[in-house]
Tab-separated table of C-alpha atoms in Angstrom:
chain	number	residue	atom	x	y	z
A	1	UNK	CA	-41.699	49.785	-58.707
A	2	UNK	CA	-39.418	52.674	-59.403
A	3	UNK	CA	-38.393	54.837	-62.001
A	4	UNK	CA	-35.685	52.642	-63.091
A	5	UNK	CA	-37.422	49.197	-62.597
A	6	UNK	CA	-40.327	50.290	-64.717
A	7	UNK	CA	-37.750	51.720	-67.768
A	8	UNK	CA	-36.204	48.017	-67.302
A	9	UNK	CA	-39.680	47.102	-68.069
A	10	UNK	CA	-40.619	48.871	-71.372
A	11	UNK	CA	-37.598	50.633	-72.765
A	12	UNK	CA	-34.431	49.903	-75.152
A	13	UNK	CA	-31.287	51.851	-74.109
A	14	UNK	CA	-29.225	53.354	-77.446
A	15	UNK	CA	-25.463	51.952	-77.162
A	16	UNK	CA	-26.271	49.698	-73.876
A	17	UNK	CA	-25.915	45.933	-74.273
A	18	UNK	CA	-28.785	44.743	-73.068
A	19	UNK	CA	-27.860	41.463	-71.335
A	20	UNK	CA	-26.750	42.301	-67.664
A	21	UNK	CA	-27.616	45.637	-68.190
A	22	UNK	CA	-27.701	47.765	-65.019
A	23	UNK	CA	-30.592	49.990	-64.066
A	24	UNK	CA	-30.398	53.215	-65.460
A	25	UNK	CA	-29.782	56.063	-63.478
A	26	UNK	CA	-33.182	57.895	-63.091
A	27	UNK	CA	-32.789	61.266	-63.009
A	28	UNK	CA	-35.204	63.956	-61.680
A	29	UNK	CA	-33.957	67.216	-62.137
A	30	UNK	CA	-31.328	68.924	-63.814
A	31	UNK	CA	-29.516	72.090	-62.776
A	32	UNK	CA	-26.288	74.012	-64.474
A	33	UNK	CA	-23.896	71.312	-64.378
A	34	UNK	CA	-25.852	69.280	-62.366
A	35	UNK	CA	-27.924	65.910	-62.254
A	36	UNK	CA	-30.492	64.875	-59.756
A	37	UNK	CA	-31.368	61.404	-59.284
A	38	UNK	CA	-34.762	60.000	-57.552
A	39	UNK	CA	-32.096	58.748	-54.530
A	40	UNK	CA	-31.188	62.561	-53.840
A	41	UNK	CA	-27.598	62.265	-55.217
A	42	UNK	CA	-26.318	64.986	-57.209
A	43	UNK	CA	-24.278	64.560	-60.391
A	44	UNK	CA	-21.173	66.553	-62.343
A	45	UNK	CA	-22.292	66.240	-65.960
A	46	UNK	CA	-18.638	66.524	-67.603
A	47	UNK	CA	-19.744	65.121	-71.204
A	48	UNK	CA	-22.551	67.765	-71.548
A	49	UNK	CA	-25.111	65.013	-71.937
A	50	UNK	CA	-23.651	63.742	-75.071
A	51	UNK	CA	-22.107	66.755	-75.875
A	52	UNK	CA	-25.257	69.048	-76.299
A	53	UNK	CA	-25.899	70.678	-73.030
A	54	UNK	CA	-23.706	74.166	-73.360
A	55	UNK	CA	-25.560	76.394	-70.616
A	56	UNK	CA	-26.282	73.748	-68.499
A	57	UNK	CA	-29.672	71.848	-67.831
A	58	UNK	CA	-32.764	73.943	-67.150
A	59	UNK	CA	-31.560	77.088	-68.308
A	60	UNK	CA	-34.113	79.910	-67.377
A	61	UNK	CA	-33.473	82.111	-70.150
A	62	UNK	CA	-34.065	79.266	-72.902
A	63	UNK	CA	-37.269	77.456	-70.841
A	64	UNK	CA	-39.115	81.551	-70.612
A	65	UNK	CA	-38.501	81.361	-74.533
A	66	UNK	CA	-40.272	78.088	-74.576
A	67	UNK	CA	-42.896	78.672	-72.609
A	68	UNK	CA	-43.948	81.751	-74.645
A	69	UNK	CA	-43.343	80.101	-78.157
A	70	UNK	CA	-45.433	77.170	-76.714
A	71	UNK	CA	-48.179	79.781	-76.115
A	72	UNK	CA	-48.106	80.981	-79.608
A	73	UNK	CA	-47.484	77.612	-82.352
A	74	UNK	CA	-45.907	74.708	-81.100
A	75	UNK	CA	-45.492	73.203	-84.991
A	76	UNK	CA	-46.438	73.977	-88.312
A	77	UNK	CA	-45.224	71.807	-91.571
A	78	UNK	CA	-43.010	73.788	-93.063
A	79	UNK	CA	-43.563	72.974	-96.540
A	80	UNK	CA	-45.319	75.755	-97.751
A	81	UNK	CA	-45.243	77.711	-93.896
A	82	UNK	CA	-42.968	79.550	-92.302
A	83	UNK	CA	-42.681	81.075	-88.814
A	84	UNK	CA	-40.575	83.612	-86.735
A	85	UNK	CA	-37.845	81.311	-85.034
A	86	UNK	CA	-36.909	79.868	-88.076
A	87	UNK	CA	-36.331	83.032	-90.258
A	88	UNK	CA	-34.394	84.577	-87.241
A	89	UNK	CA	-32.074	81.499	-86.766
A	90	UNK	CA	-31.157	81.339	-90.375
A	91	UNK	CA	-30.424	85.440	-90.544
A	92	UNK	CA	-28.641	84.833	-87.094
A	93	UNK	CA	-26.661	81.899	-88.013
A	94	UNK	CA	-25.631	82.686	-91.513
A	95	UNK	CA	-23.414	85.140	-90.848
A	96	UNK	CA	-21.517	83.643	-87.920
A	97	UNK	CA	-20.729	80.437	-89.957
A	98	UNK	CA	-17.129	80.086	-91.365
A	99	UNK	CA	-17.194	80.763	-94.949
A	100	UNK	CA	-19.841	82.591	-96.977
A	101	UNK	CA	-22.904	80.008	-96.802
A	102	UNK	CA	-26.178	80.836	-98.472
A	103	UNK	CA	-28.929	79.034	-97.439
A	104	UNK	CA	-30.243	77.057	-94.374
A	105	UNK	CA	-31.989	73.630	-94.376
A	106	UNK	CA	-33.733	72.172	-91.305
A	107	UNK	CA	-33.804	68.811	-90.411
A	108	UNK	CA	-33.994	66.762	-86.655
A	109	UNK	CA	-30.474	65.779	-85.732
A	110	UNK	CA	-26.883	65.173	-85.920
A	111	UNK	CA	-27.658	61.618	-88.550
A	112	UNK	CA	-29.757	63.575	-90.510
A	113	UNK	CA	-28.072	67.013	-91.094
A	114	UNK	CA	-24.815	64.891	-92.312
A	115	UNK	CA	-28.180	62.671	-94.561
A	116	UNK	CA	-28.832	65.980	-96.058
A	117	UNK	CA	-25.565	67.140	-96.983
A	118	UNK	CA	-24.475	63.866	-98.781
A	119	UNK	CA	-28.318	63.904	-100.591
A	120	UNK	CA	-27.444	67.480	-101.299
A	121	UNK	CA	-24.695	66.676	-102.936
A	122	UNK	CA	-24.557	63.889	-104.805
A	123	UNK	CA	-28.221	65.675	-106.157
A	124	UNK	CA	-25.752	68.645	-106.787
A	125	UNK	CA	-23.877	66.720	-109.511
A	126	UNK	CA	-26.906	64.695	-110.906
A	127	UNK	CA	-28.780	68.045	-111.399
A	128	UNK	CA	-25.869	70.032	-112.805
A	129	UNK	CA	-24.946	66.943	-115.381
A	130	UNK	CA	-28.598	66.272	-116.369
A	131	UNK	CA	-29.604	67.310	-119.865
A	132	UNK	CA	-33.053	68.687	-120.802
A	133	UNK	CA	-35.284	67.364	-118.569
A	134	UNK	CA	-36.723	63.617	-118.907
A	135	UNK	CA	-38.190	63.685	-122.368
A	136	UNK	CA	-36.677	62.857	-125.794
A	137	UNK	CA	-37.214	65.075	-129.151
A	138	UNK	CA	-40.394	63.345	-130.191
A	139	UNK	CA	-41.261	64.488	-126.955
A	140	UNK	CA	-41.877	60.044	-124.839
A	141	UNK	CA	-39.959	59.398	-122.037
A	142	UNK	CA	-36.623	58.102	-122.347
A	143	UNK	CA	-36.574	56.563	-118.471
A	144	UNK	CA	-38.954	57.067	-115.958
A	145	UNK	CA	-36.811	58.144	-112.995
A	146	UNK	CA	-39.896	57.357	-110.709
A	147	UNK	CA	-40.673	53.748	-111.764
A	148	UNK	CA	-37.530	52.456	-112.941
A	149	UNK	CA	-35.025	54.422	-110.739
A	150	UNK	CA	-32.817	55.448	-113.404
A	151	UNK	CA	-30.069	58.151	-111.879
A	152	UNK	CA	-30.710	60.495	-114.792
A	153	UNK	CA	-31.796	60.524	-118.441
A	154	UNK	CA	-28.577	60.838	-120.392
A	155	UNK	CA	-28.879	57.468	-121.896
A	156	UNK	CA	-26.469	54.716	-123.021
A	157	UNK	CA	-23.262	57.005	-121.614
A	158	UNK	CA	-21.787	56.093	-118.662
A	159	UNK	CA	-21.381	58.442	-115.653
A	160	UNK	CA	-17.634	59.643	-116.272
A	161	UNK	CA	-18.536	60.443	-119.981
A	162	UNK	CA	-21.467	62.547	-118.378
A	163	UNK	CA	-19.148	64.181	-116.036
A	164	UNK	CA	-21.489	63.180	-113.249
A	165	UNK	CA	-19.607	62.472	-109.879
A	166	UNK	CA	-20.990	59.524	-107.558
A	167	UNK	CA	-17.713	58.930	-105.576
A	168	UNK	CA	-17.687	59.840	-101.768
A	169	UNK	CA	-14.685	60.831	-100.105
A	170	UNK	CA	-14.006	60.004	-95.744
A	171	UNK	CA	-12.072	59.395	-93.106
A	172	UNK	CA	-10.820	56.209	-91.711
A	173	UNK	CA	-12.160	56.510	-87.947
A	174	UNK	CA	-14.898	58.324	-88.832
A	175	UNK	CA	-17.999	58.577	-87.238
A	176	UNK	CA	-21.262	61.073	-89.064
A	177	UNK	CA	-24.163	59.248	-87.675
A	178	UNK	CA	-26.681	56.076	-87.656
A	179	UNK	CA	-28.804	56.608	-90.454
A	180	UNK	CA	-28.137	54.441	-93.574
A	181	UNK	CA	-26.473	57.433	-95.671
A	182	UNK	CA	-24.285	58.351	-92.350
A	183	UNK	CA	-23.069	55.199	-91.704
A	184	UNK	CA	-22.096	54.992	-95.532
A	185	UNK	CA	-19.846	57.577	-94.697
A	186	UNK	CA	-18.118	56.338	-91.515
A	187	UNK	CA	-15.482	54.388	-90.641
A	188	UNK	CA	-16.533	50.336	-91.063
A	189	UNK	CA	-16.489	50.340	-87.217
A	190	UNK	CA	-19.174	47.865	-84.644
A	191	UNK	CA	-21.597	51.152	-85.282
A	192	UNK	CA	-21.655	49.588	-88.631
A	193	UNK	CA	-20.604	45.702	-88.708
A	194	UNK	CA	-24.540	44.274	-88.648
A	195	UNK	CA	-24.851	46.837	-91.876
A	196	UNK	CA	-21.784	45.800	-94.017
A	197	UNK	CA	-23.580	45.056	-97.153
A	198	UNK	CA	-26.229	47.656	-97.264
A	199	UNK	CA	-24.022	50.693	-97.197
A	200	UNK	CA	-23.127	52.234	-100.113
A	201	UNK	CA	-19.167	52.013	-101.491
A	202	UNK	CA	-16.967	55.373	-100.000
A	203	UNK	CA	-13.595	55.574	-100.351
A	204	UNK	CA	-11.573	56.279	-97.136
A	205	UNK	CA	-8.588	57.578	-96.270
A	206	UNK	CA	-6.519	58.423	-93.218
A	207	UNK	CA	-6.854	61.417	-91.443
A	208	UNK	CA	-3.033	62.935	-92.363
A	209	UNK	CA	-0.317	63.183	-90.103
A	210	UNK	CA	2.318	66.075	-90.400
A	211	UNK	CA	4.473	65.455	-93.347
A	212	UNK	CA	2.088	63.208	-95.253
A	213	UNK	CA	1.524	63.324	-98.921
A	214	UNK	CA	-2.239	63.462	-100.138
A	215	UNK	CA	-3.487	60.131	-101.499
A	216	UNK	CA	-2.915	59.200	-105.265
A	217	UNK	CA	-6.998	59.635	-106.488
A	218	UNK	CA	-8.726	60.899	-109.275
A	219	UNK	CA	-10.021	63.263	-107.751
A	220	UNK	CA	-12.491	64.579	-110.293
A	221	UNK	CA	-14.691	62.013	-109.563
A	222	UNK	CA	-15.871	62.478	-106.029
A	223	UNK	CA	-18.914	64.559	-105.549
A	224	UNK	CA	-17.942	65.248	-102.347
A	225	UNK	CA	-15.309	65.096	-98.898
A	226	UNK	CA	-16.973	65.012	-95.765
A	227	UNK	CA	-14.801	65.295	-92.642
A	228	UNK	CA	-14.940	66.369	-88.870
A	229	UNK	CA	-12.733	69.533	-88.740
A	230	UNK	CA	-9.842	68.547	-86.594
A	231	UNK	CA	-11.251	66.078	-83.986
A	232	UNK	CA	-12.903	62.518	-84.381
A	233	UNK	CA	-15.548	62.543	-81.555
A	234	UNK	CA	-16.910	59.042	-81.624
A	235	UNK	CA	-13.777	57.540	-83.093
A	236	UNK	CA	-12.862	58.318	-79.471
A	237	UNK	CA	-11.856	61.775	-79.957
A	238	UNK	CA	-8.695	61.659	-82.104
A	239	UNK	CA	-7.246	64.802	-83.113
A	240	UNK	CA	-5.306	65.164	-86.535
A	241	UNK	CA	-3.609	67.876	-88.362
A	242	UNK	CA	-4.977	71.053	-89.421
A	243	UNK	CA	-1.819	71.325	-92.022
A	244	UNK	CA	-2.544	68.247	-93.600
A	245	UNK	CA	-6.215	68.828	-93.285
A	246	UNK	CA	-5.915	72.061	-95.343
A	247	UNK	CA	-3.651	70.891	-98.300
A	248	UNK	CA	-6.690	67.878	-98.842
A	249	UNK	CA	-9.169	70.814	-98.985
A	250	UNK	CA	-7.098	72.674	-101.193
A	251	UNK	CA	-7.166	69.986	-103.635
A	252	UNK	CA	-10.897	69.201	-103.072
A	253	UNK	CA	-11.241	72.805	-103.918
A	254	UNK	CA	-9.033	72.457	-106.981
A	255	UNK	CA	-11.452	69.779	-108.391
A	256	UNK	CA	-14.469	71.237	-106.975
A	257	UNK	CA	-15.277	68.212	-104.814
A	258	UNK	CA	-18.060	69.528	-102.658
A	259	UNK	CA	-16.376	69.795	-99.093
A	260	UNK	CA	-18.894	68.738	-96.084
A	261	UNK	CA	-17.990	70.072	-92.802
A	262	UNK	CA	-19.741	68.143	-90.144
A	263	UNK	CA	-19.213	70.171	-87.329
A	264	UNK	CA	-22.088	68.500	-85.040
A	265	UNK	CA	-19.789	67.732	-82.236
A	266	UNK	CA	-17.358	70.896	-83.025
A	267	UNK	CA	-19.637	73.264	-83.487
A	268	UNK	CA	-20.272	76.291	-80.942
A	269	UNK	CA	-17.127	76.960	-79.326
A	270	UNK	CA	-16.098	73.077	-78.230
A	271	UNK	CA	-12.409	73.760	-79.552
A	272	UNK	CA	-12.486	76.933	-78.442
A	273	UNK	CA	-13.350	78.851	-81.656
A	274	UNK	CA	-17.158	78.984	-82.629
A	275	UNK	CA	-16.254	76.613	-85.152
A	276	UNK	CA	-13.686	74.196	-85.855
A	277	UNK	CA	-13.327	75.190	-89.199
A	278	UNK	CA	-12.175	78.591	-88.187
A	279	UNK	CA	-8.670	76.843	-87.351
A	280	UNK	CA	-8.283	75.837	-91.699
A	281	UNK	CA	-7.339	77.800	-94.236
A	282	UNK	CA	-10.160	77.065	-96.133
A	283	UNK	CA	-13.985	77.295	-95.289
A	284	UNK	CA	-16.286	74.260	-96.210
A	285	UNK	CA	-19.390	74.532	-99.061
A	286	UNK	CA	-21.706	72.972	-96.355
A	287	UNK	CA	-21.459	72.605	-93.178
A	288	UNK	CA	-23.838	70.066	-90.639
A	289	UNK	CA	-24.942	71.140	-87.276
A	290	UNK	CA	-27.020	69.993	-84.312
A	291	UNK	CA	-25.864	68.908	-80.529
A	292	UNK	CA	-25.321	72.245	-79.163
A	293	UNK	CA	-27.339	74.363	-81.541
A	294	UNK	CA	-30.048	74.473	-79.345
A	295	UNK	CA	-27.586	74.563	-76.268
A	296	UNK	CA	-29.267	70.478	-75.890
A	297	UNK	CA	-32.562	71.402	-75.562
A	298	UNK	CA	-34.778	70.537	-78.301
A	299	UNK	CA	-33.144	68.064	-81.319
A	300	UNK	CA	-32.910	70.203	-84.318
A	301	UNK	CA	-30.482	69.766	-87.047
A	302	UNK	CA	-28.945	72.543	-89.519
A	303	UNK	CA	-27.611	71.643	-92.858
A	304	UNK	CA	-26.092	75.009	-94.499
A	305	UNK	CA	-24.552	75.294	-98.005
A	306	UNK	CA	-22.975	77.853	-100.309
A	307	UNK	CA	-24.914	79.598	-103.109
A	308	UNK	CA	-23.282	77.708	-106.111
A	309	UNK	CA	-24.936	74.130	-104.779
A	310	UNK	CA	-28.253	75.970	-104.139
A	311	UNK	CA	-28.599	77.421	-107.519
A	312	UNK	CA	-27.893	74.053	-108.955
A	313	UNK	CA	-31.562	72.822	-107.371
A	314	UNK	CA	-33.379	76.817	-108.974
A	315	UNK	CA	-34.619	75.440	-111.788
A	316	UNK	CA	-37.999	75.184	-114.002
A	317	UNK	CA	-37.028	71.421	-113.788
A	318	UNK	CA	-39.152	70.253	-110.998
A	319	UNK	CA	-37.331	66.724	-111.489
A	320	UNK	CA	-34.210	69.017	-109.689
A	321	UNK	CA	-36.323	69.437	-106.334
A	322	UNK	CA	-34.647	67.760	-103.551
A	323	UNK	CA	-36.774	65.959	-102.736
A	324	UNK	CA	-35.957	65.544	-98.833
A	325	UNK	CA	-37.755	66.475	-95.509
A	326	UNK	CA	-39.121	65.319	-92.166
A	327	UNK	CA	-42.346	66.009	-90.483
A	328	UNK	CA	-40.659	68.303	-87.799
A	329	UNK	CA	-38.426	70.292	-89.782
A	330	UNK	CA	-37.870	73.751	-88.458
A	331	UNK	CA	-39.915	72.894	-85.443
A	332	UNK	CA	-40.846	76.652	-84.288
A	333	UNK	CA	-39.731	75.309	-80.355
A	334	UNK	CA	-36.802	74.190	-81.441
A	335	UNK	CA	-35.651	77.172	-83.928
A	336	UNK	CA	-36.434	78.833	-80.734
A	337	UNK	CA	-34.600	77.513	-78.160
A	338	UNK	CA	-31.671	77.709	-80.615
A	339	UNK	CA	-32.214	81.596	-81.033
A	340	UNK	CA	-31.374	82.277	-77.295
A	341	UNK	CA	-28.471	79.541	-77.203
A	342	UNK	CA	-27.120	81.365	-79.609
A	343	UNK	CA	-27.940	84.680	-77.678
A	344	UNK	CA	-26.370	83.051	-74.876
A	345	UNK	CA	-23.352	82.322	-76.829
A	346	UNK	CA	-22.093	85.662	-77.826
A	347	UNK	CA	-23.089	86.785	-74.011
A	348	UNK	CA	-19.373	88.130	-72.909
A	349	UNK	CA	-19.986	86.323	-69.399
A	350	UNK	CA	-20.227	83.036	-71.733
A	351	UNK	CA	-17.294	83.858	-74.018
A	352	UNK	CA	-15.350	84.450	-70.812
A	353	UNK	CA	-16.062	81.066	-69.001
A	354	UNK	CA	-15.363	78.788	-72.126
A	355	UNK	CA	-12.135	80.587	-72.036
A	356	UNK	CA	-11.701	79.889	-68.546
A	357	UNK	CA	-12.355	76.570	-69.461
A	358	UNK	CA	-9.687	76.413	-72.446
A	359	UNK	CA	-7.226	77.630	-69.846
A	360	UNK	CA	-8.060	75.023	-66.890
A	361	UNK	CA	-7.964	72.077	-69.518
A	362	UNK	CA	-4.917	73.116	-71.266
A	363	UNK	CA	-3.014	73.333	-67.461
A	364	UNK	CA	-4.397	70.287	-66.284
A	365	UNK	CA	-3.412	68.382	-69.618
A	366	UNK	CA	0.151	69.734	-68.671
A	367	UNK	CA	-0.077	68.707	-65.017
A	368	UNK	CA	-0.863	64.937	-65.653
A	369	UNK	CA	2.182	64.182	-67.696
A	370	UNK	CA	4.071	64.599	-64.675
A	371	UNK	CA	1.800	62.785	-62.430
A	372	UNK	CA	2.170	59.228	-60.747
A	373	UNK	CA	-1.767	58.940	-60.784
A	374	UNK	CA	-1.711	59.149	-64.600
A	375	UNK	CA	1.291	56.723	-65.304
A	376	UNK	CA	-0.826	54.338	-67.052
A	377	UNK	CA	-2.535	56.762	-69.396
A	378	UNK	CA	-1.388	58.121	-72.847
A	379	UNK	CA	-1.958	60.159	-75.882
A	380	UNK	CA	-2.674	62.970	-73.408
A	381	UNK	CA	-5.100	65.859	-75.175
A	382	UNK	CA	-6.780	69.032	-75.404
A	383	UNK	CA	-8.213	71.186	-77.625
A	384	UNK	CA	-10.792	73.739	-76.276
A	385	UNK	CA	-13.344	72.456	-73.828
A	386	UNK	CA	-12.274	68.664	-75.239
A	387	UNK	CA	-9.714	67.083	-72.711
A	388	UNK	CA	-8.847	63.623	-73.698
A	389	UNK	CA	-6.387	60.496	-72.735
A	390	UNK	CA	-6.527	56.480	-73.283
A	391	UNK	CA	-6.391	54.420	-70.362
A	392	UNK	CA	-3.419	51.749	-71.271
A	393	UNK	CA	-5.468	48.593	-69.703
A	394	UNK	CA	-6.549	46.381	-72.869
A	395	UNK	CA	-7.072	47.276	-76.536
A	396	UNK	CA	-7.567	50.446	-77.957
A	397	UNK	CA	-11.133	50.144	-79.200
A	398	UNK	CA	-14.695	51.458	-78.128
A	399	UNK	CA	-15.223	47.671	-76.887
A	400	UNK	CA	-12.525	47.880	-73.885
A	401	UNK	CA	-14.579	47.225	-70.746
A	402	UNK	CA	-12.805	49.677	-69.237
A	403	UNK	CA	-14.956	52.196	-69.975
A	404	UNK	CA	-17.640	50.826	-67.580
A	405	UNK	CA	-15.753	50.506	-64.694
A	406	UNK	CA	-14.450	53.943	-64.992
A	407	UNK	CA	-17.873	55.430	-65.186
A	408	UNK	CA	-19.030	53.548	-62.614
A	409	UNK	CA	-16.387	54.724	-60.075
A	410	UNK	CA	-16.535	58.506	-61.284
A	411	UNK	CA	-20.577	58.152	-60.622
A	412	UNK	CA	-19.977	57.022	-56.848
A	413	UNK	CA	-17.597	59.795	-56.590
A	414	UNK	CA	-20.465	62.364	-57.907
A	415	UNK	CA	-19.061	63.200	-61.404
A	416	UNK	CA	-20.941	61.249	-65.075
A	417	UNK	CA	-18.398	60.948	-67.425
A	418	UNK	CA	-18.525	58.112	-70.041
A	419	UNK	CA	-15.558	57.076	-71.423
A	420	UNK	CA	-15.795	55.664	-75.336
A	421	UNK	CA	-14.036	52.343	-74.371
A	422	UNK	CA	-10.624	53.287	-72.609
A	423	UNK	CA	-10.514	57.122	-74.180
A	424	UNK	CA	-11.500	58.655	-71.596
A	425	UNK	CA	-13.062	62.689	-72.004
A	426	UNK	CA	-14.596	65.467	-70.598
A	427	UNK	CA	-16.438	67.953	-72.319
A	428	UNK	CA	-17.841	70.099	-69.743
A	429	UNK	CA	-21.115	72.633	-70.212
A	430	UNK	CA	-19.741	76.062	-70.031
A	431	UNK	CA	-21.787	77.422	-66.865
A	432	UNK	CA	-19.357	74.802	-64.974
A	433	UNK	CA	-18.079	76.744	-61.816
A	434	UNK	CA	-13.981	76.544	-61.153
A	435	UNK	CA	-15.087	74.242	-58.210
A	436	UNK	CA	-16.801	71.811	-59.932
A	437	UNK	CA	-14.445	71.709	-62.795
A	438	UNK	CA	-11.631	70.825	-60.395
A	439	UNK	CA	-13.972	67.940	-58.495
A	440	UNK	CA	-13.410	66.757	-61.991
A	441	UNK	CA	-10.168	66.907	-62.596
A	442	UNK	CA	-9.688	65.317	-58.681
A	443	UNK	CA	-11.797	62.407	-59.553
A	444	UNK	CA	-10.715	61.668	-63.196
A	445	UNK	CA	-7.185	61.145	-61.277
A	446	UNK	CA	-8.733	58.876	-58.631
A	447	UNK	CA	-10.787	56.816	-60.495
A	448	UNK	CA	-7.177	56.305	-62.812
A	449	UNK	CA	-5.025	55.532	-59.696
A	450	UNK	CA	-7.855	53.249	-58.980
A	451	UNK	CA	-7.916	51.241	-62.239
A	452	UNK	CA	-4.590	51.016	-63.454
């Protein structure tokens, strides 16, 4: 058997329907912007590999970095430890993020950096509203928070007469990850329909439009707004208003909701600033990050957050802890990889080509509205290295088979792009030379002659 007949043997693909499914692609190398597969054929990856490869696959500089971290500790629990790569990524992230963050905290992934941040603050409010400790004057135990679950010990009161916040604030459309807290706080979508009635209550909203007015809510009871700055990804990459965007923060800020960037997909230079949340008027109090952190070679997740949430968990009350971690967190290989990326980053070579980028997508976005090829296409997008457009065949949902038969004739043409239902995108790694990035562009308007 091959590769691919002995995955169809033992593995489960994530997002594939398995019925009919056809035999993955086994790849065997990986190269700049290139695939390999075990048949020789050679592969454009324009999504980044889920939108985490940024310097392209194999990277030298990042693999040396490995190898020698590999030589020295490969993982340590980092409860009680701490190691090199970790410190250094904190001190060397910290200051690049958009706002004036304070502390870093480690987890795995996209799901669980966005896990974190909600934890973190709906903790935030529970610690900050919870008086003296667990014990009543004589001293007993008014609840035991362990055995009985109780949310806090301020007895009979209910939680607006305690000033504790509970509420969570999203988008409509939204998409923060697959983990039971993450789905919570997306959009009611097929990520989530098999989940319905375990997810916690959120209260969504639109994303705003120019010349909307913000939503009638009392707004001192959220704990916290969590949002992707500017672009949906997996709600098929929807842009929305910045101005809009900023007079909702403005308020959250007013009422000190807790404002949670999640910048997993945005983050490192994929709208052409190093953050999305660079473009607003006003900075986030934590922000979530993973995908490109380690420029898609290890999974790490960051979860950063101002000072005024962190002091809320300094306490002599060790019943404030949060009380959240994973047996990899701060993996030394992957703090390390995501040193160099971020070495890599601020390289002027790299600055240069994801400007080059910007430039090519913003041109070609202006080409296509005049062209024949693209007559059946809409919504035409770009911001940064995100180029986007629906394909008009069908519904407008992540369902539309459409999707399949477009990556399918963009693989025989030598470029992987998967298209979330009829949305189709590109989201290129920045070593991408000017002649593969217009193969790209060539075959994105074949493959749409070809379908429409």
């Amino acid at each position: 058997m091959n590769l691919s007949q002995r995955d169809r043997a033992v593995i489960w693909h994530p997002f594939t329907p398995q019925k009919q499914m056809p035999d993955p692609i086994a790849v065997v190398k990986g190269a700049g912007e290139f695939l390999y597969d075990d048949q020789g054929n050679e592969y454009i990856d324009a999504i980044s590999s889920w939108w985490v490869t940024l310097h392209g696959h194999a990277h030298p500089k990042i693999a040396e970095a490995l190898y020698k971290q590999a030589s020295t500790i490969e993982q340590v629990i980092f409860a009680g430890f701490t190691h090199e790569p970790a410190v250094q990524l904190a001190e060397n992230l910290l200051p690049l993020l958009p706002g004036t963050f304070h502390k870093i905290f480690y987890s795995d992934n996209g799901s669980t950096s966005t896990e974190v941040a909600i934890k973190m603050s709906l903790q935030y409010w529970w610690n900050v509203n919870k008086e003296g400790g667990t014990r009543n004057e004589e001293g007993g135990s008014k609840k035991d928070p362990v055995s009985k679950g109780a949310a806090d010990s301020g007895g009979e009161r209910n939680e607006e007469e305690r000033g504790r916040r509970t509420k969570v604030l999203a988008f409509n459309n939204s998409y923060h990850g697959d983990t039971f807290g993450a789905m919570s706080v997306s959009d009611r979508s097929v990520f989530t329909l098999a989940f319905q009635e375990k997810l916690f209550e959120v209260v969504f909203i639109d994303p705003p439009k120019k010349g909307d007015s913000l939503p009638d809510l009392n707004w001192k009871e959220f704990a916290c707004f969590i949002y992707e700055p500017l672009v949906q990804g997996a709600g098929c990459m929807q842009f929305y208003e910045k101005d809009g965007l900023n007079a909702l923060l403005s308020k959250c800020k007013e009422h000190q909701v807790i404002c949670i960037a999640d910048e997993v997909m945005t983050g490192f230079h994929r709208t052409g600033k190093l953050f999305a949340s660079e473009y607003l008027a006003h900075t986030p109090d934590i922000i979530c990050l993973s995908k490109g952190l380690t420029g898609g070679t290890m999974a790490l997740g960051v979860t950063a957050c101002v000072e005024r949430i962190y002091q809320a968990f300094v306490t002599d009350d060790k019943l404030k802890t949060f009380f959240h971690g994973h047996s990899f967190t701060a993996n030394p290989l992957a703090c390390t990889a995501a040193v160099t990326s971020l070495e890599l980053l601020q390289d002027s070579d790299c600055v240069a080509r994801i400007e080059r980028i910007c430039k090519a997508n913003t041109e070609f976005i202006s080409s296509i509205k005049s062209d024949e090829a693209f007559v059946h296409t809409k919504n035409h997008r770009q911001l940064g290295t995100i180029l986007a457009f629906e394909i008009t065949s069908g519904k407008d949902e992540y369902l539309n088979s459409i999707g399949t038969t477009i990556t399918k004739l963009a693989l025989e043409k030598g470029v992987f792009i998967r298209p979330l239902g009829n949305t189709v995108y590109i989201m290129p790694p920045y070593c991408i030379s000017e002649e593969s990035l217009k193969k790209v562009y060539e075959v994105l308007r074949e493959v749409v002659r070809s379908v429409r």
